XYZ file of C-alpha atoms in Angstrom:
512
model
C -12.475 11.751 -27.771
C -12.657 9.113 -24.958
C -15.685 7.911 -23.938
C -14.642 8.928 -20.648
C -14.583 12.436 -21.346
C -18.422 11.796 -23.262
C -19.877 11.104 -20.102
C -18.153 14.078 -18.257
C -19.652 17.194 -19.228
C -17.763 18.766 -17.009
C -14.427 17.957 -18.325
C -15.005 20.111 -21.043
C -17.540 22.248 -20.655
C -15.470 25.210 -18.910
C -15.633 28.619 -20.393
C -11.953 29.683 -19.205
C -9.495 26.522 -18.998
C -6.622 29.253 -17.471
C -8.694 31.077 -15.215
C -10.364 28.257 -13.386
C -9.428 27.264 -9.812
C -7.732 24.158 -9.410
C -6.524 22.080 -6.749
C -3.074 21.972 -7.995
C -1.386 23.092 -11.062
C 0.158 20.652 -13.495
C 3.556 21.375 -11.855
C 2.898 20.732 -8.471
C 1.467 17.030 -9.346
C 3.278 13.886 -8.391
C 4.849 11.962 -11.303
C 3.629 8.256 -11.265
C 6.297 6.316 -12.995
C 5.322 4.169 -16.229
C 6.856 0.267 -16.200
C 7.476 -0.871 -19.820
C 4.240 -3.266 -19.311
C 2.549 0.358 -19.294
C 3.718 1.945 -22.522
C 2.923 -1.693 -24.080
C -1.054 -1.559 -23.321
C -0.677 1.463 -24.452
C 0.475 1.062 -27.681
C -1.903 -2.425 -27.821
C -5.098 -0.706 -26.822
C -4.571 2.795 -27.685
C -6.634 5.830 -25.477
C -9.576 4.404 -23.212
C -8.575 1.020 -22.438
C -10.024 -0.527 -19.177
C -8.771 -2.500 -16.192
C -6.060 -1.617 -13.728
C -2.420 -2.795 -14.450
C -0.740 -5.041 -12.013
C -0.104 -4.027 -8.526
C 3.188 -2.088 -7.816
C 4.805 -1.410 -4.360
C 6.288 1.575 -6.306
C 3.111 3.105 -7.275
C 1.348 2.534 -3.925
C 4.496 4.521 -2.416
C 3.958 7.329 -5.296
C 0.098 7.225 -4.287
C 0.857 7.209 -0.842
C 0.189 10.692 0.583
C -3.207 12.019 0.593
C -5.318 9.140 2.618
C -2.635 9.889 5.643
C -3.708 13.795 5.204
C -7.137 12.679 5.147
C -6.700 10.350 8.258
C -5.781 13.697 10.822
C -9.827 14.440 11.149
C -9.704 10.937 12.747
C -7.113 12.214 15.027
C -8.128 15.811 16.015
C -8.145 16.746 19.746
C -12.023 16.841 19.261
C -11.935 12.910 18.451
C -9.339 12.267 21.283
C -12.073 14.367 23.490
C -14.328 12.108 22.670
C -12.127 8.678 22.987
C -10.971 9.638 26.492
C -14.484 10.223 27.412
C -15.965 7.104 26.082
C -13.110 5.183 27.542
C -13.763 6.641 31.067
C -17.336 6.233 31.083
C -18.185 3.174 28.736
C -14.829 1.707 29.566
C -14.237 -1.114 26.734
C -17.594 -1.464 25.345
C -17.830 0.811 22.862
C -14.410 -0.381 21.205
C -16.599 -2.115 18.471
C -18.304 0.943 17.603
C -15.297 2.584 17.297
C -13.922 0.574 14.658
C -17.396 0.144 12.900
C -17.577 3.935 13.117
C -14.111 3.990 11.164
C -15.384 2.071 8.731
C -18.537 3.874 7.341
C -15.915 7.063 7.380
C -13.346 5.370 5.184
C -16.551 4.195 3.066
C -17.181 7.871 2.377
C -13.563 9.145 2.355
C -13.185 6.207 -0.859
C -16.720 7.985 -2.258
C -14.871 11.487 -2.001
C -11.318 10.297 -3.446
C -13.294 8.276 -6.141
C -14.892 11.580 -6.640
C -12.029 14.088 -7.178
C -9.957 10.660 -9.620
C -13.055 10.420 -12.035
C -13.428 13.931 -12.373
C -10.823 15.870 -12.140
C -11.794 18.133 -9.996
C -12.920 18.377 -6.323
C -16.257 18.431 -4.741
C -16.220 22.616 -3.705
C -15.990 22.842 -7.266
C -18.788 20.509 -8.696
C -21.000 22.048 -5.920
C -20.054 25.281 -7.641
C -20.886 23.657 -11.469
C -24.007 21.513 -10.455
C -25.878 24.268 -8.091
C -27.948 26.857 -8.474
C -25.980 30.182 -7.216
C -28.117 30.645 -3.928
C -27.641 26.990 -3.020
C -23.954 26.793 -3.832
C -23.591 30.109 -1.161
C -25.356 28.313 1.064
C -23.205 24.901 0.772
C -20.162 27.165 1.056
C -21.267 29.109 3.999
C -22.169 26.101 5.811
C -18.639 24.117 4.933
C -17.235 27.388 6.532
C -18.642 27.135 9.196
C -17.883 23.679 9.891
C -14.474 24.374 9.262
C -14.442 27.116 11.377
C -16.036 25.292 14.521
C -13.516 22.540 13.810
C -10.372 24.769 13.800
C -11.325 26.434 17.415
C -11.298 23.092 18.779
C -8.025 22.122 17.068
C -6.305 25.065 18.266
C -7.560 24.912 21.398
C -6.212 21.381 21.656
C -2.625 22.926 20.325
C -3.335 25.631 23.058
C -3.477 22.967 25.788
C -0.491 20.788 24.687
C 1.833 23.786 24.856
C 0.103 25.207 28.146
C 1.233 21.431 29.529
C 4.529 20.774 28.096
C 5.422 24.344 29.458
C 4.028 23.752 33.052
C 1.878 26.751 32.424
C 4.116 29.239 31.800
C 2.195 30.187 28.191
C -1.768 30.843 28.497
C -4.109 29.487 26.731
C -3.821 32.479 24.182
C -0.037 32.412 23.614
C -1.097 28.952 22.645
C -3.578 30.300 20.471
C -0.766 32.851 18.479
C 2.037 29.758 18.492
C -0.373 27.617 16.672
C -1.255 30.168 14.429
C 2.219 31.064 13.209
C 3.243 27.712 12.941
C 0.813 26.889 10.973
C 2.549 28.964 8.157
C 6.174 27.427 9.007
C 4.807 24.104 8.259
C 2.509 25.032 4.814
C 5.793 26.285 3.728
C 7.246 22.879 2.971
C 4.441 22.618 0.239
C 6.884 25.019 -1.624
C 9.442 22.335 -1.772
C 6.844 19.888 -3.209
C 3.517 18.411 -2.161
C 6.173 15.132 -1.040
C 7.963 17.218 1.509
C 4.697 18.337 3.374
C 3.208 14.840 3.144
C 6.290 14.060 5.264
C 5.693 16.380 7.575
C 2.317 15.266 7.921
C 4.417 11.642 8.234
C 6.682 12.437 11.368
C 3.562 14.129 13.279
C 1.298 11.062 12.750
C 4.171 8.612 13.964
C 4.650 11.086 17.075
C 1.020 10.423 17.989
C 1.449 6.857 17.054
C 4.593 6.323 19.553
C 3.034 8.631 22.317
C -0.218 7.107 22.562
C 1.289 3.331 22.064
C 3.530 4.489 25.095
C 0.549 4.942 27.302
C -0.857 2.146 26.300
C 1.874 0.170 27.737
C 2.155 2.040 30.946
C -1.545 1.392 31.160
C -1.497 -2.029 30.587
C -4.838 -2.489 29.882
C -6.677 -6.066 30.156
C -5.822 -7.995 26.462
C -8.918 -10.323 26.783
C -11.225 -7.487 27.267
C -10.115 -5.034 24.552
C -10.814 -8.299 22.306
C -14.495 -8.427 23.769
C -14.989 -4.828 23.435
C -13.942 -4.626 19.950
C -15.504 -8.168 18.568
C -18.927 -8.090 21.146
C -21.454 -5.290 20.432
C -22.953 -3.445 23.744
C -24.714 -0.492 24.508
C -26.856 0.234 27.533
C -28.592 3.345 28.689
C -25.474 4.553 30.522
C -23.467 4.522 27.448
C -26.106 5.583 24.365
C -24.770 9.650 24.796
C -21.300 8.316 24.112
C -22.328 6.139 21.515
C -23.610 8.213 19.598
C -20.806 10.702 20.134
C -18.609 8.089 18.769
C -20.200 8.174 15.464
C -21.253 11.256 15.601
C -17.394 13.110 15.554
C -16.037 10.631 12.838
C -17.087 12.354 9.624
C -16.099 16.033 9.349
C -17.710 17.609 6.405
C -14.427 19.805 5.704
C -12.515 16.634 5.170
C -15.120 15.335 2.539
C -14.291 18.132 0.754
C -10.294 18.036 1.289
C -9.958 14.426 0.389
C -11.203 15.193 -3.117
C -9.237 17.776 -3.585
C -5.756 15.394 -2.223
C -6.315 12.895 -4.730
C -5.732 15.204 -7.086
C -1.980 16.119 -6.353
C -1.021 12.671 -8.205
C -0.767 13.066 -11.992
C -3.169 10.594 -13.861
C -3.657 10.239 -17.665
C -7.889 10.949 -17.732
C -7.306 9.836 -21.081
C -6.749 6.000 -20.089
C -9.493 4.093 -18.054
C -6.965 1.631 -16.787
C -5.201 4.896 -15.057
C -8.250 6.326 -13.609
C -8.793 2.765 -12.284
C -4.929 2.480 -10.931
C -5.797 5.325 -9.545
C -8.786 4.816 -7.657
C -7.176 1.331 -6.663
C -4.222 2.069 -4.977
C -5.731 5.259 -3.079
C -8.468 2.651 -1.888
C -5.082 0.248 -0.330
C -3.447 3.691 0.891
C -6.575 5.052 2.591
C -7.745 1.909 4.467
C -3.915 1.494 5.638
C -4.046 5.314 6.745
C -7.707 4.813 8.847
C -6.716 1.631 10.224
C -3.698 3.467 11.623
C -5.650 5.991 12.958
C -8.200 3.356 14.388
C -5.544 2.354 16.565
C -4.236 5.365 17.807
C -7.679 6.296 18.758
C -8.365 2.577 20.434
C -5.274 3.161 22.466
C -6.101 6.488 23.641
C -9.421 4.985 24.925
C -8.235 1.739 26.242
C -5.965 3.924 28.840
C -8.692 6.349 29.781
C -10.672 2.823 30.351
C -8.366 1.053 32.604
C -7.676 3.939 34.436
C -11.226 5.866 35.267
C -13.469 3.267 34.202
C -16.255 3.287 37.194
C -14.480 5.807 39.001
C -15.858 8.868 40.741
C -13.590 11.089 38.071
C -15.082 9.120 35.535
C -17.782 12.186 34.179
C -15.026 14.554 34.965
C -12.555 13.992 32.801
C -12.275 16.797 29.974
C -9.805 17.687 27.550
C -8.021 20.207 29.658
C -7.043 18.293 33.021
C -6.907 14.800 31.195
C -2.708 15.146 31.417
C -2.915 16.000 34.967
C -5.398 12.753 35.713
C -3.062 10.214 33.721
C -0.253 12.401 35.812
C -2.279 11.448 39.231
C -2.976 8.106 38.112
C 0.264 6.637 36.308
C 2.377 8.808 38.068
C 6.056 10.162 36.366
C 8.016 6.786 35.319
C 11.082 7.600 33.092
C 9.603 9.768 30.893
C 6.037 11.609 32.855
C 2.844 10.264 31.218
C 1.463 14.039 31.649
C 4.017 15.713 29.199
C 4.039 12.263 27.042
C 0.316 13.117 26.840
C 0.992 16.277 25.821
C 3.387 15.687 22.909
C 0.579 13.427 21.479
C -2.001 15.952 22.088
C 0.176 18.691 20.528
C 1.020 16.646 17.691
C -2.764 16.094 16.943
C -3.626 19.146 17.219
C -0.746 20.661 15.078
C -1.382 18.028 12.286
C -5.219 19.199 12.289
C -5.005 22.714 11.984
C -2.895 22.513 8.909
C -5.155 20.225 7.665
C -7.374 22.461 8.310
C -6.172 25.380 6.895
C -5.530 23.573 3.586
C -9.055 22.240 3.524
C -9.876 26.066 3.993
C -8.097 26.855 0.939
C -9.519 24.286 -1.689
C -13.351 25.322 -0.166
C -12.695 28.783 -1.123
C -11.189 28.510 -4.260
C -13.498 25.823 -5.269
C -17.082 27.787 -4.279
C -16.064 31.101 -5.236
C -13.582 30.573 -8.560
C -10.860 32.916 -7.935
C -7.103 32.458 -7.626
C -4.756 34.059 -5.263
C -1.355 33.211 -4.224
C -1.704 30.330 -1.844
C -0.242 32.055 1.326
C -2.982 34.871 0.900
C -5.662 32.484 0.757
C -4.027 30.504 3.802
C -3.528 33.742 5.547
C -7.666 34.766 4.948
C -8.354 30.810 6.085
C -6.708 31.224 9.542
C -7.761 34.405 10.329
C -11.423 33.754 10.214
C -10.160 30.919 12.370
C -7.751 32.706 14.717
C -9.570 35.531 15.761
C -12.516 34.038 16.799
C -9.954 31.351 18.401
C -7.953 33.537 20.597
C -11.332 35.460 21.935
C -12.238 32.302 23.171
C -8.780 31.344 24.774
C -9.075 35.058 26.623
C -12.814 34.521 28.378
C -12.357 30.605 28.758
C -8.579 30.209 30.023
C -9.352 30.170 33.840
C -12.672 27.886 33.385
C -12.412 24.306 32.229
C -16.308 23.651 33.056
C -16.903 26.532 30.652
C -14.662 25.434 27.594
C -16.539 22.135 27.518
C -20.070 23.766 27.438
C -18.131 25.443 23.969
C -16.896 22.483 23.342
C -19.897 20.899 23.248
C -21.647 23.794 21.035
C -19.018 23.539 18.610
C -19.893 19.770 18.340
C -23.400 20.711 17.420
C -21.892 23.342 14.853
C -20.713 20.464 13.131
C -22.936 17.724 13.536
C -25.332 20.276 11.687
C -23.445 21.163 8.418
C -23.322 16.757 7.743
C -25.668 16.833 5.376
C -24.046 19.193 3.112
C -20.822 17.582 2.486
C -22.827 13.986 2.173
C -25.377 14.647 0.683
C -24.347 16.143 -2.402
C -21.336 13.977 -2.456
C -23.402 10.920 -2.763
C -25.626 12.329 -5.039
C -22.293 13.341 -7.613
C -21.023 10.693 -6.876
C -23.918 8.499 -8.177
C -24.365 10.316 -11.717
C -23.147 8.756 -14.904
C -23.006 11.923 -16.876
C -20.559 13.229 -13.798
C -18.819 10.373 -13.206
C -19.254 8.497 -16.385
C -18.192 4.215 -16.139
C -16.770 5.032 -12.400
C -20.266 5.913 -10.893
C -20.943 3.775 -8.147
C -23.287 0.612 -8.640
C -27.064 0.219 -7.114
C -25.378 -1.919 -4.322
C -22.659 0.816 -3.097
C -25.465 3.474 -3.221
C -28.058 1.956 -1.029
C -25.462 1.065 1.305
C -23.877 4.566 1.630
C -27.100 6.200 1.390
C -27.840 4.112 4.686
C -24.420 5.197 6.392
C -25.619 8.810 5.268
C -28.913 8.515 6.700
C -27.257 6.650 9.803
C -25.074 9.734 10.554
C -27.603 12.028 9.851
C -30.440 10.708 12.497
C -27.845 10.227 14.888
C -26.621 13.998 14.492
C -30.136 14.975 14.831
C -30.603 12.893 17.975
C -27.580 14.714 19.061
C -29.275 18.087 18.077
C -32.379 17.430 19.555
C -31.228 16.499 23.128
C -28.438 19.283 22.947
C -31.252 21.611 21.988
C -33.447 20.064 24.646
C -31.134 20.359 27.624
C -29.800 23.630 26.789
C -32.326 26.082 24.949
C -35.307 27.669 27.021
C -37.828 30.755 26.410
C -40.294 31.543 23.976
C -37.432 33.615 21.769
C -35.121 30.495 21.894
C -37.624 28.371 21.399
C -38.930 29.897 18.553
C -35.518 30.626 16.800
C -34.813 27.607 17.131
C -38.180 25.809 15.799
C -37.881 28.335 12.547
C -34.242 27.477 12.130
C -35.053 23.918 12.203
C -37.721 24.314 9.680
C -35.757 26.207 6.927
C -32.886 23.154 7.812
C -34.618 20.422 7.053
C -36.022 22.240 3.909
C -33.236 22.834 2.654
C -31.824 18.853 3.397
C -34.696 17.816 1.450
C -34.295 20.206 -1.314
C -30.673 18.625 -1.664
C -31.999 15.012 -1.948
C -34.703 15.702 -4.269
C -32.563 17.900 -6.980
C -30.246 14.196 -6.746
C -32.278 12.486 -7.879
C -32.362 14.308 -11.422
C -29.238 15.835 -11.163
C -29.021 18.282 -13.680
C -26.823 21.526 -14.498
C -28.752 24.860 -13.564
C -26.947 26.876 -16.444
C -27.316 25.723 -19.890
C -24.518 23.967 -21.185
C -22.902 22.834 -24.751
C -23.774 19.640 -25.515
C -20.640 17.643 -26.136
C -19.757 16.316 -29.373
């Protein structure tokens, strides 16, 4: 036995090898092709050699896949909500926060693929393994919610893109019960191979990509002051709300959990160190290509919103909903009308995301609760906690904009408050040798993503607190609130101090 598999318990440890819940079955994996320089170390060093083989633009395309999945919570209507609003009311000088903001996500989206490589097995499921049974319910229930909250405001964004590229013809809630079908029609490719819906995922990406890049141009926005505002920090009191906003929205804790269960669709040889490490390597090329793509779409949908409505009177107006018909005003038609170019982009984001979405649904079920069921039932339970709630709202917010972005903004809280339990035990797995074994991250990589944790974490409670603030009043709110609050940051705490001495809360066989 590998000493690997030594210093993963939970490799081995399983009662039922058949009737566990995993990410994908041995059949559905990815074949990554062996060169002859493989099968050589191989036969040189035998089982358990280290270090990576050489690079290979083959292997990078067989690895490529899961980071681009991964990239959509960059992308969702919620984050282009929030570009077009910083753009309007910060203008360019928040571009460097942007791009910093990327960053410490792609730090943890590598923690979370490193995660699911090493292991074998995806973060819903450790949580399941390494928790006591209350506190994995709780975990779960939370990363439900989030993913719940998340979904509204993805198919609400689908809702909207159809509502404009029809001229109105379809409500809100038709919008609502397209997106939710389609859903399905697009899932279905995954029957044809994990390949053929990471295409999918391809052509919807490159739609956003060539819509937003064609505002850009129409916008032509100033070249030496996009450089300033990406490469010169600035923040004033006029802009801190949106600041923090910025970092706020880039880490979804339902994508935490879905990149570490993506990594898994490529087959890798635990056996071999070297593969683990190929592995781990080439997702860390494919993941910073796929956030760096999505940086720019994101910097071009705020650069436009900034040259157009940048100290403007429409400037603290400007929502999701009449965004279209303000580039419309603005830009005017051209060849092709900047409102429904607008809305292909929106509609692709929004597509993209609630698939994403609804797979992420599946791998936190199945991981927290250990049960299998045929993937379209367990897509078809995922959307409808996600629907229903989702067309209610389309029905008593379709004919008020001012009201969908107070829900809007309540949703944000929603998930600005279930952070800390996607990071937290993440980093705390992530960390252990006897989880993680030689690929546990080093004293350097933990203090700095314990800071990025602890960064995102005070600046979702600064959002909390002046949500909280603005909206809640009365002694019953109040003290809801105030007891809510209390059992919260218990519970945070709770998670930090059992990682520090991680260990399992069932007995377990020691291995051999």
């Amino acid at each position: 036995m590998s000493r690997l598999e030594n210093d993963r318990p939970l490799l081995i440890d399983r009662i039922d090898e058949e009737e566990e819940e995993t990410a994908y079955d041995e059949t559905e994996k990815v074949h990554i092709v062996r060169d002859e320089d493989d099968n050589e170390r191989d036969l040189e060093y035998g089982v358990g050699c280290g270090g990576a083989p050489p690079f290979s633009w083959r292997k990078l395309w067989l690895f490529t896949g899961p980071g681009f999945l991964m990239s959509i919570a960059f992308l969702d209507p919620g984050n282009l909500e929030g570009d077009l609003q910083s753009g309007a009311v910060a203008g360019y000088s928040l571009l460097w926060l942007l791009m910093w903001a990327t960053a410490m996500g792609l730090l943890v989206q590598l923690l979370s693929a490193r995660l699911g490589v090493a292991t074998g097995r995806h973060l819903a499921e450790l949580c399941r393994e390494e928790y006591p049974s209350w506190a994995g319910m709780v975990l779960w229930v939370m990363a439900e919610l989030a993913l719940i909250g998340s979904d509204i405001q993805e198919v609400i964004g689908s809702a909207i893109a159809i509502k404009i590229l029809t001229n109105g013809i379809l409500p809100l809630w038709a919008g609502v019960i397209i997106t939710a079908l389609d859903c399905f029609f697009f899932l279905f490719f995954e029957n044809y191979g994990i390949r053929k819906l990471e295409a999918v995922f391809a052509v919807l990406i490159a739609t956003m990509g060539v819509s937003f890049a064609w505002m850009f141009g129409q916008a032509k926005p100033s070249g030496s002051e996009l450089l300033v505002g990406i490469l010169v920090p600035k923040l004033s009191s006029r802009t801190i709300q949106k600041a923090v906003g910025v970092v706020g929205c880039i880490i979804m804790p339902h994508n935490v959990f879905l990149h570490s269960a993506l990594v898994q669709s490529r087959e890798v040889d635990k056996r071999q160190k070297y593969r683990v490490q190929e592995a781990i390597n080439y997702y860390t090329i494919e993941s910073t290509l796929a956030l760096f793509v999505s940086f720019l779409i994101n910097l071009f949908v705020t650069t436009v919103f900034a040259k157009g409505f940048y100290n403007t009177d429409l400037a603290d107006s400007i929502g999701l909903v009449n965004a279209g018909q303000y580039l419309q005003d603005k830009y005017g038609g051209g060849l092709f009308p900047i409102l429904y170019i607008w809305g292909i982009g929106l509609l692709a984001a929004g597509q993209s995301s609630t698939i994403t979405g609804t797979y992420a649904g599946q791998f936190i079920m199945g991981g927290f609760l250990n049960f299998r069921m045929k993937k379209w039932m367990r897509a078809l339970i995922t959307r409808s906690c996600a629907i229903i709630p989702t067309i209610i709202v389309a029905l008593v917010f379709d004919s008020s904009e001012a009201t969908l972005d107070v829900l809007n903004e309540w949703l944000n809280v929603l998930q600005s408050i279930q952070i800390p339990f996607a990071l937290i035990p993440l980093l705390c797995l992530v960390s252990k040798e006897r989880i993680m074994g030689s690929f546990k991250i080093g004293p350097l990589c933990q203090t700095i993503a314990w800071l990025v944790a602890a960064l995102v974490i005070m600046i979702n409670g600064y959002l909390l607190i002046e949500f909280f603030s603005s909206e809640v009043s009365g002694i019953v709110y109040t003290g809801f609130v105030t007891v809510f609050t209390a059992l919260y940051g218990a519970f945070i705490v709770y998670l930090i101090a059992r990682g520090i001495n991680f260990t399992p809360w069932r007995p377990k066989a020691e291995s051999s």
